[in-house]
XYZ file of C-alpha atoms in Angstrom:
550
model
C -57.228 3.142 16.173
C -53.752 4.026 17.089
C -52.226 2.576 20.187
C -50.835 5.495 22.292
C -47.221 4.423 23.410
C -46.056 5.612 27.066
C -43.028 7.546 27.596
C -41.440 4.683 29.546
C -41.016 2.282 26.807
C -39.731 5.030 24.648
C -37.221 5.667 27.279
C -36.121 2.084 27.695
C -35.763 1.435 24.017
C -33.495 4.557 23.631
C -31.508 3.194 26.696
C -31.316 -0.142 24.969
C -30.235 0.898 21.691
C -27.420 3.070 23.105
C -26.348 0.184 25.069
C -26.290 -1.777 21.784
C -24.332 1.052 20.045
C -21.630 1.273 22.608
C -21.323 -2.496 22.115
C -21.214 -2.776 18.563
C -18.473 0.169 18.809
C -16.303 -1.943 21.047
C -16.667 -4.583 18.417
C -15.588 -1.974 15.797
C -12.297 -1.476 17.380
C -11.324 -4.964 16.435
C -12.728 -4.482 13.174
C -10.640 -1.188 12.856
C -7.240 -3.158 13.802
C -7.908 -5.872 11.415
C -8.770 -3.473 8.702
C -5.645 -1.235 9.340
C -3.454 -4.162 9.605
C -4.953 -5.754 6.565
C -4.377 -2.332 4.507
C -0.757 -2.561 5.530
C -0.305 -6.237 4.844
C -2.134 -5.765 1.409
C 0.142 -3.119 0.434
C 3.562 -5.335 1.325
C 2.075 -8.180 -0.509
C 1.414 -6.086 -4.054
C 5.102 -5.041 -3.615
C 6.457 -8.686 -2.792
C 4.408 -9.900 -6.122
C 5.595 -6.521 -8.067
C 9.144 -7.530 -7.429
C 9.009 -11.040 -7.905
C 7.286 -10.839 -11.448
C 8.949 -7.813 -12.612
C 12.618 -8.114 -11.320
C 12.835 -12.001 -10.151
C 13.787 -10.743 -6.555
C 12.349 -11.516 -2.907
C 11.472 -7.933 -1.541
C 8.498 -6.088 0.171
C 10.468 -2.790 -0.647
C 8.393 -0.870 -3.486
C 7.277 2.807 -3.849
C 4.376 2.804 -6.187
C 5.056 6.374 -6.989
C 8.326 6.187 -8.468
C 8.686 4.823 -12.196
C 10.494 1.596 -12.830
C 11.673 -0.529 -15.812
C 11.566 -4.293 -15.781
C 14.477 -6.443 -16.476
C 12.782 -8.712 -18.816
C 12.514 -6.124 -21.673
C 9.908 -7.165 -24.471
C 9.156 -10.118 -22.531
C 7.355 -8.008 -19.757
C 4.169 -8.159 -22.062
C 3.551 -11.608 -20.431
C 3.825 -10.759 -16.711
C 0.323 -9.386 -16.710
C -0.817 -12.497 -18.358
C 0.602 -14.748 -15.816
C -0.474 -12.658 -12.983
C -4.326 -12.644 -14.108
C -4.292 -16.132 -15.308
C -3.109 -17.240 -11.721
C -5.801 -15.107 -9.891
C -8.366 -16.130 -12.278
C -7.752 -20.017 -11.569
C -7.626 -19.268 -7.661
C -10.781 -17.363 -7.564
C -12.548 -19.854 -9.946
C -11.576 -22.849 -7.687
C -11.859 -21.411 -3.742
C -13.963 -18.004 -4.056
C -15.873 -16.780 -7.202
C -17.205 -13.841 -4.992
C -13.251 -12.448 -5.140
C -13.347 -11.887 -8.708
C -13.896 -8.401 -10.073
C -13.807 -5.010 -8.205
C -15.256 -6.064 -4.804
C -17.458 -3.363 -3.672
C -20.579 -4.765 -5.460
C -20.284 -8.001 -3.750
C -20.183 -6.284 -0.140
C -23.121 -4.263 -1.323
C -25.040 -7.406 -2.215
C -24.282 -8.948 1.031
C -25.753 -6.352 2.852
C -28.858 -5.743 0.703
C -29.760 -9.510 0.101
C -27.774 -11.656 2.430
C -28.222 -9.359 5.432
C -24.459 -8.915 5.860
C -23.490 -12.665 5.558
C -19.860 -12.673 3.691
C -17.896 -16.037 3.759
C -14.847 -15.719 5.708
C -12.662 -17.271 3.117
C -13.479 -14.140 0.647
C -11.185 -11.835 2.695
C -7.915 -14.376 2.308
C -8.520 -15.065 -1.449
C -9.471 -11.615 -2.436
C -6.284 -9.953 -0.840
C -4.157 -12.597 -2.268
C -5.446 -12.504 -5.881
C -6.072 -8.855 -5.804
C -2.217 -8.290 -4.740
C -1.186 -10.803 -7.611
C -3.292 -9.023 -10.195
C -1.830 -5.569 -9.276
C 1.430 -6.584 -8.644
C 2.027 -8.128 -11.820
C 0.595 -4.918 -13.810
C -3.266 -5.657 -13.732
C -4.907 -2.298 -14.333
C -6.656 -2.012 -11.033
C -6.827 -0.445 -7.645
C -6.342 -1.220 -3.828
C -9.841 -0.007 -2.607
C -12.162 -2.752 -3.497
C -10.082 -5.587 -2.076
C -9.336 -3.458 0.949
C -12.997 -2.880 1.455
C -14.114 -6.799 0.880
C -11.100 -7.807 3.401
C -12.466 -5.306 6.177
C -16.297 -6.083 5.403
C -15.553 -9.728 5.437
C -14.075 -9.718 8.826
C -16.744 -7.577 10.242
C -19.349 -9.982 8.784
C -17.208 -12.904 10.010
C -17.346 -11.329 13.721
C -20.989 -10.704 13.600
C -21.957 -14.064 12.694
C -19.505 -15.669 15.258
C -21.388 -13.539 17.958
C -24.514 -14.102 16.472
C -25.494 -10.581 16.266
C -28.690 -9.343 14.580
C -28.564 -8.995 10.712
C -28.541 -4.981 11.272
C -25.618 -5.175 13.906
C -23.905 -7.507 11.601
C -24.291 -5.159 8.650
C -22.935 -2.151 10.766
C -19.804 -4.110 11.375
C -19.476 -4.775 7.545
C -19.758 -1.051 6.984
C -17.249 -0.649 9.907
C -14.838 -2.928 8.097
C -15.177 -1.072 4.819
C -14.780 2.315 6.454
C -11.587 1.215 8.112
C -10.279 -0.478 5.035
C -10.808 2.958 2.899
C -9.310 5.148 5.714
C -6.251 3.149 6.260
C -5.601 2.950 2.512
C -5.877 6.822 1.618
C -5.175 8.158 5.127
C -8.715 9.539 4.759
C -10.644 8.415 7.906
C -13.719 10.742 7.180
C -13.747 9.744 3.521
C -13.731 6.240 4.673
C -16.845 6.940 7.125
C -18.670 8.618 3.979
C -17.747 5.868 1.704
C -19.610 3.177 3.999
C -22.595 5.461 4.567
C -23.012 6.377 0.825
C -22.429 3.026 -0.658
C -22.444 0.093 1.769
C -24.947 0.799 4.825
C -28.588 1.129 4.144
C -29.228 4.006 6.860
C -28.059 6.948 8.625
C -28.187 7.059 12.443
C -25.809 7.475 15.490
C -25.970 3.610 15.875
C -24.428 3.491 12.384
C -21.985 6.097 12.607
C -20.291 5.949 15.735
C -18.856 2.338 14.828
C -17.701 3.704 11.364
C -15.962 6.487 13.411
C -14.153 4.161 15.744
C -13.096 1.662 12.949
C -11.925 4.456 10.560
C -10.207 6.203 13.219
C -8.330 3.259 14.787
C -7.256 1.648 11.310
C -6.342 5.033 10.080
C -4.018 5.515 12.785
C -2.365 2.045 12.594
C -1.936 2.578 8.903
C -0.061 6.185 9.821
C 1.890 4.823 12.523
C 3.715 2.345 10.346
C 3.648 3.880 6.781
C 3.782 7.447 7.815
C 1.416 10.472 8.586
C 1.274 12.613 5.418
C -0.951 13.660 2.356
C -1.417 10.822 -0.136
C -1.010 13.784 -2.659
C 0.697 17.068 -2.499
C -0.373 19.939 -4.710
C 1.314 23.403 -5.435
C -0.110 26.215 -3.811
C -3.395 26.895 -5.490
C -5.254 29.795 -5.513
C -8.550 30.554 -7.483
C -7.281 33.232 -9.984
C -10.185 34.710 -11.237
C -14.069 34.048 -11.053
C -14.363 33.214 -14.446
C -12.407 30.116 -14.002
C -15.456 28.717 -12.289
C -16.583 28.322 -15.961
C -13.592 25.795 -16.734
C -14.516 23.721 -13.750
C -18.069 23.530 -14.936
C -17.064 22.151 -18.304
C -14.644 19.816 -16.085
C -17.488 18.236 -14.342
C -19.426 17.703 -17.815
C -16.077 16.184 -19.353
C -15.738 14.019 -16.250
C -19.344 12.727 -16.579
C -18.607 11.795 -19.974
C -15.428 9.780 -18.884
C -17.183 8.169 -16.359
C -20.068 6.961 -18.651
C -17.274 5.698 -21.124
C -15.664 3.974 -18.595
C -18.680 2.157 -17.236
C -19.873 1.329 -20.631
C -16.397 -0.019 -21.962
C -15.883 -2.039 -18.826
C -19.083 -4.088 -19.054
C -18.842 -4.402 -22.941
C -15.738 -5.991 -22.746
C -16.887 -8.224 -19.929
C -19.759 -9.241 -22.028
C -17.440 -9.642 -25.176
C -15.050 -12.082 -23.109
C -18.175 -14.045 -21.773
C -19.268 -14.616 -25.241
C -16.189 -16.336 -26.246
C -16.380 -20.020 -25.582
C -12.753 -20.980 -24.784
C -11.200 -22.032 -21.523
C -11.148 -19.348 -18.721
C -7.422 -19.536 -18.469
C -6.736 -18.806 -21.997
C -9.152 -15.669 -21.809
C -6.947 -14.366 -18.728
C -3.704 -15.200 -20.838
C -5.047 -13.236 -24.008
C -6.225 -10.339 -21.638
C -3.173 -10.191 -19.798
C -1.254 -10.293 -22.863
C -3.036 -7.286 -24.229
C -2.384 -5.314 -21.257
C 1.125 -6.274 -21.198
C 1.362 -4.910 -24.894
C -0.276 -1.586 -24.044
C 2.021 -0.965 -21.026
C 5.095 -2.024 -23.177
C 3.828 0.533 -25.730
C 3.639 3.084 -23.150
C 7.035 2.430 -22.187
C 8.471 2.786 -25.482
C 6.703 6.045 -26.329
C 5.916 7.674 -23.320
C 8.777 6.532 -21.176
C 6.866 4.969 -18.265
C 4.268 1.960 -17.931
C 1.754 4.211 -17.027
C -1.129 1.698 -17.486
C 0.428 -1.027 -15.185
C -1.003 -1.371 -11.747
C -2.762 1.556 -9.721
C -1.201 4.469 -11.542
C 0.143 6.319 -8.565
C 3.360 7.375 -10.592
C 1.233 8.943 -12.875
C -0.892 10.794 -10.473
C 2.305 11.923 -8.587
C 3.845 13.385 -11.628
C 0.776 15.281 -12.741
C 0.032 16.745 -9.107
C 3.596 17.948 -8.961
C 3.231 20.012 -12.191
C 5.343 17.643 -14.163
C 2.638 17.440 -16.751
C 2.997 15.234 -19.930
C 1.729 16.753 -23.251
C -1.731 17.035 -24.040
C -1.375 14.254 -26.621
C -0.238 11.935 -23.970
C -2.737 12.454 -21.194
C -5.349 12.225 -23.856
C -4.083 8.685 -25.155
C -3.648 7.839 -21.547
C -7.235 8.111 -20.842
C -8.447 5.670 -23.539
C -5.379 3.335 -23.111
C -6.203 3.207 -19.217
C -9.695 2.445 -19.568
C -8.959 -0.083 -21.933
C -6.520 -1.675 -19.594
C -8.658 -1.565 -16.576
C -11.609 -3.606 -18.587
C -9.233 -6.051 -20.142
C -7.979 -6.747 -16.516
C -11.349 -7.117 -14.940
C -13.077 -8.924 -17.981
C -10.220 -11.689 -18.211
C -10.216 -12.852 -14.658
C -8.500 -10.125 -12.757
C -9.454 -8.750 -9.278
C -8.783 -5.428 -7.790
C -10.802 -2.006 -7.223
C -11.768 0.713 -9.515
C -11.566 3.858 -6.912
C -7.896 4.124 -8.044
C -8.059 3.822 -11.637
C -10.868 6.393 -11.678
C -8.367 8.853 -9.789
C -6.000 8.065 -12.772
C -8.765 8.846 -15.556
C -10.002 11.587 -13.575
C -6.286 13.147 -13.432
C -5.679 12.746 -16.996
C -8.955 14.191 -18.123
C -8.432 17.136 -15.758
C -4.826 17.795 -16.911
C -5.966 17.667 -20.511
C -8.624 20.462 -19.863
C -5.891 22.229 -17.754
C -3.386 21.979 -20.389
C -5.785 23.619 -23.040
C -7.236 26.488 -20.880
C -4.098 27.315 -19.435
C -2.276 27.564 -22.705
C -5.387 30.006 -24.042
C -6.028 31.909 -21.049
C -2.588 31.766 -18.706
C -3.606 35.173 -16.869
C -7.072 33.787 -15.526
C -6.332 29.993 -14.731
C -4.547 28.072 -11.958
C -2.152 25.521 -12.392
C -2.779 22.228 -14.472
C -2.390 20.161 -11.397
C -5.430 21.782 -10.162
C -7.594 20.737 -12.838
C -6.044 17.092 -12.267
C -7.164 17.032 -8.777
C -10.690 18.394 -9.509
C -10.695 15.796 -12.450
C -9.781 12.963 -9.902
C -12.753 13.507 -7.554
C -15.436 14.528 -10.418
C -14.735 11.248 -12.298
C -14.821 9.044 -9.132
C -18.224 10.773 -8.230
C -19.674 10.136 -12.010
C -18.368 6.476 -11.649
C -19.413 5.370 -8.368
C -22.141 7.874 -7.462
C -20.217 8.749 -4.266
C -20.018 12.399 -4.431
C -19.567 13.152 -0.660
C -17.048 10.529 -0.588
C -15.143 12.083 -3.406
C -15.196 15.458 -2.061
C -14.044 14.580 1.452
C -11.557 12.215 0.498
C -9.838 14.644 -1.920
C -9.850 17.203 0.670
C -8.145 14.810 3.076
C -5.627 13.448 0.531
C -4.286 16.882 -0.281
C -5.219 18.937 3.051
C -5.792 21.834 0.500
C -8.893 23.799 1.447
C -8.465 26.287 -1.289
C -9.330 23.642 -4.055
C -12.869 23.021 -2.543
C -15.086 25.421 -4.329
C -14.248 24.155 -7.867
C -14.140 20.738 -6.424
C -17.300 20.642 -5.182
C -18.823 22.229 -8.273
C -17.308 19.744 -10.672
C -18.127 16.836 -8.576
C -21.933 17.602 -8.289
C -22.177 18.215 -12.028
C -20.201 15.016 -13.050
C -22.493 13.186 -10.752
C -25.747 14.388 -12.283
C -24.642 14.347 -15.772
C -23.514 11.044 -15.383
C -26.715 9.732 -13.764
C -29.190 11.333 -15.967
C -27.584 9.889 -19.423
C -26.560 6.543 -18.027
C -28.908 5.919 -14.970
C -26.750 3.412 -13.223
C -23.122 3.665 -11.347
C -20.178 1.087 -11.999
C -21.348 -0.448 -8.678
C -25.130 -0.996 -9.312
C -24.657 -1.927 -12.893
C -22.855 -5.034 -11.930
C -25.367 -5.957 -9.558
C -28.341 -5.099 -11.898
C -26.962 -7.518 -14.523
C -27.139 -10.490 -12.020
C -30.877 -9.342 -11.041
C -30.072 -7.389 -8.249
C -31.667 -3.765 -8.074
C -30.320 -1.366 -5.701
C -32.425 1.559 -4.661
C -30.250 4.321 -3.443
C -33.340 5.456 -1.155
C -32.035 4.674 2.246
C -35.395 4.011 3.752
C -36.259 0.895 1.585
C -32.946 -0.856 2.310
C -33.353 -0.175 5.960
C -36.562 -1.956 5.912
C -35.077 -4.753 4.203
C -32.487 -4.885 6.848
C -34.616 -5.215 10.022
C -36.765 -8.414 10.652
C -40.265 -8.427 12.200
C -38.790 -10.351 15.253
C -36.606 -7.402 16.170
C -39.436 -4.889 16.606
C -42.513 -6.839 17.048
C -44.106 -6.513 20.528
C -44.037 -9.632 22.797
C -47.069 -8.747 25.193
C -49.772 -9.860 22.698
C -53.221 -8.393 23.368
C -55.696 -10.785 22.031
C -59.248 -12.472 22.488
C -60.640 -16.173 22.277
C -63.805 -17.371 20.452
C -65.516 -17.826 23.977
C -65.062 -14.011 24.969
C -68.292 -12.158 24.597
C -68.849 -9.103 22.126
C -69.249 -6.589 25.061
C -65.827 -7.867 26.631
C -63.883 -7.866 23.426
C -65.211 -4.065 22.799
C -64.084 -3.105 26.303
C -60.486 -4.464 25.767
C -60.087 -2.714 22.342
C -61.386 0.594 24.100
C -59.109 0.209 27.181
C -55.985 -0.864 24.729
C -57.152 1.531 22.131
C -56.817 -1.379 19.315
C -58.858 -1.503 16.543
C -58.246 -5.013 15.567
C -57.411 -8.100 17.513
C -55.963 -11.680 17.006
C -58.163 -14.479 18.027
C -56.476 -17.321 19.737
C -57.670 -20.820 20.365
C -55.259 -23.293 22.416
C -52.191 -20.728 21.735
C -52.677 -20.623 17.911
C -54.195 -17.815 15.818
C -57.173 -18.851 14.101
C -58.383 -15.350 12.807
C -59.086 -11.955 13.587
C -61.669 -9.612 14.866
C -62.161 -5.793 14.102
C -63.881 -2.964 16.264
C -65.855 -2.347 12.723
C -67.118 -5.915 12.718
C -68.313 -6.035 16.329
C -70.015 -2.558 16.057
C -71.679 -3.539 12.794
C -72.841 -6.926 14.149
C -76.401 -7.427 15.037
C -76.057 -9.803 17.632
C -76.471 -9.664 21.217
C -73.627 -8.020 23.219
C -73.513 -10.803 25.862
C -73.131 -13.176 22.788
C -69.600 -14.808 21.953
C -67.423 -13.729 19.024
C -66.822 -16.902 17.644
C -69.380 -16.595 14.759
C -67.670 -13.305 13.795
C -64.017 -14.173 13.525
C -62.536 -13.654 10.349
C -60.641 -16.809 9.086
C -57.571 -17.243 7.453
C -55.646 -14.248 8.757
C -52.596 -12.980 7.057
C -49.453 -14.296 8.947
C -46.060 -12.948 8.779
C -43.024 -14.815 10.089
C -40.808 -13.525 12.729
C -37.968 -13.709 10.364
C -39.417 -11.604 7.351
C -38.118 -8.287 7.032
C -39.978 -4.949 7.470
C -40.055 -4.461 3.669
C -41.515 -8.004 2.951
C -44.072 -7.353 5.572
C -45.369 -4.133 4.143
C -45.487 -5.516 0.916
C -47.739 -8.299 2.268
C -49.755 -5.784 4.297
C -50.195 -3.983 0.991
C -51.328 -6.878 -1.025
């Protein structure tokens, strides 16, 4: 039988949920403030280490979009080695979770640890990632910023003793604020948290994300300036037939994403298999990155593969496009440099490097089609910006995030039609051929399987104790068959627990009573089904369903 629920409990539950949502949203204000200032501080920290290691000066002034040449000449090849070795030593000693690209650790904390992240992770992650990027490690800012914001959200939830679900929401709020502040893309930050971090979509999750992302982005723009991250030349879809080229770009971006993921984890396995000291591995990997960067300077005029790569993006998107050979070589060089950075012990994100790979891939295709069909194709920069979103989609699986972030970062609506088409093609092409994203691959290698179906993770984040009814309807062994049948009829319940001295000793069902041959005035003691299935209030709904199914 199904219990009929009255309207009043439903109304009370809705009011309580609204109150909790407002409460969590007020806490998200604090999370947004920390995420915003954290993103700013992280950027200045990168600038400090960049100036220290490449020029030997103490300064926080650095524009990542401008090319530079180190004062050390050939010795610059050792700068990434020093930085990655230092980052590896710090993470190994104080926070192993801070190694790598950050986002998988946040996802694991949400799906496995109910939102619990150690507070020290934010401090260590920001420090070692700033060292890695500042010394030329070929990684980005997004992963560290996500982990910084998420760590504070988790810490706040733990200190205030919030439920796991509410703590997870604050973790997502920190991630949304960090992404929004980093890329001046508040909606993109919200979508990032919804697609990759949180296990559910609801007003209770969306409202705190909006609050945190809005505040973090506003703080960032007040200090760093409110302008698009990238400026595109005026774009117009020249011909309907040009759509075919963007379809090709979608497949190309999917291939680049697969190559990136495969190379990264192959390199990690290769370094793990080498039985030498971790510091020596870091020095070797960093030196190889330094050599690639120096070769880039000698042959292409810039250290294209060092750091995030914003100078390359700014150059390509301003239609100052290198030759076809250069952009093709840069795709391979950047993939190798990213893989070496992370495999040898560096710390940083893969979002911005994916932008680099997408811009180079898109520019390569744009150069070719524009040279062959100049009258029906737009500028090369248009293909580059679409390629950025498409590679991010194929690499991370965050298609909506990629679409919205590119729109926010360029504020160019005309590019949306080819952008959306290439993004979804890249996503599904990569998913069909490779099955896993760059984030889920890292977790599955550790035995953590992430199901992208939001319904299952939701059940894994809610405890039985959070939703169970406190006003228990039960019976006792000395109750008569008639009285128990009447109680079941009145309460519309087909199964009751049997309690003796406040302890569950078994269950009795309507079917068992109805089919029994004993007198209606007899006690039910002899009909009680012993050894009932028990579920602890600290179990998740998913665990409870599994036990019920068995």
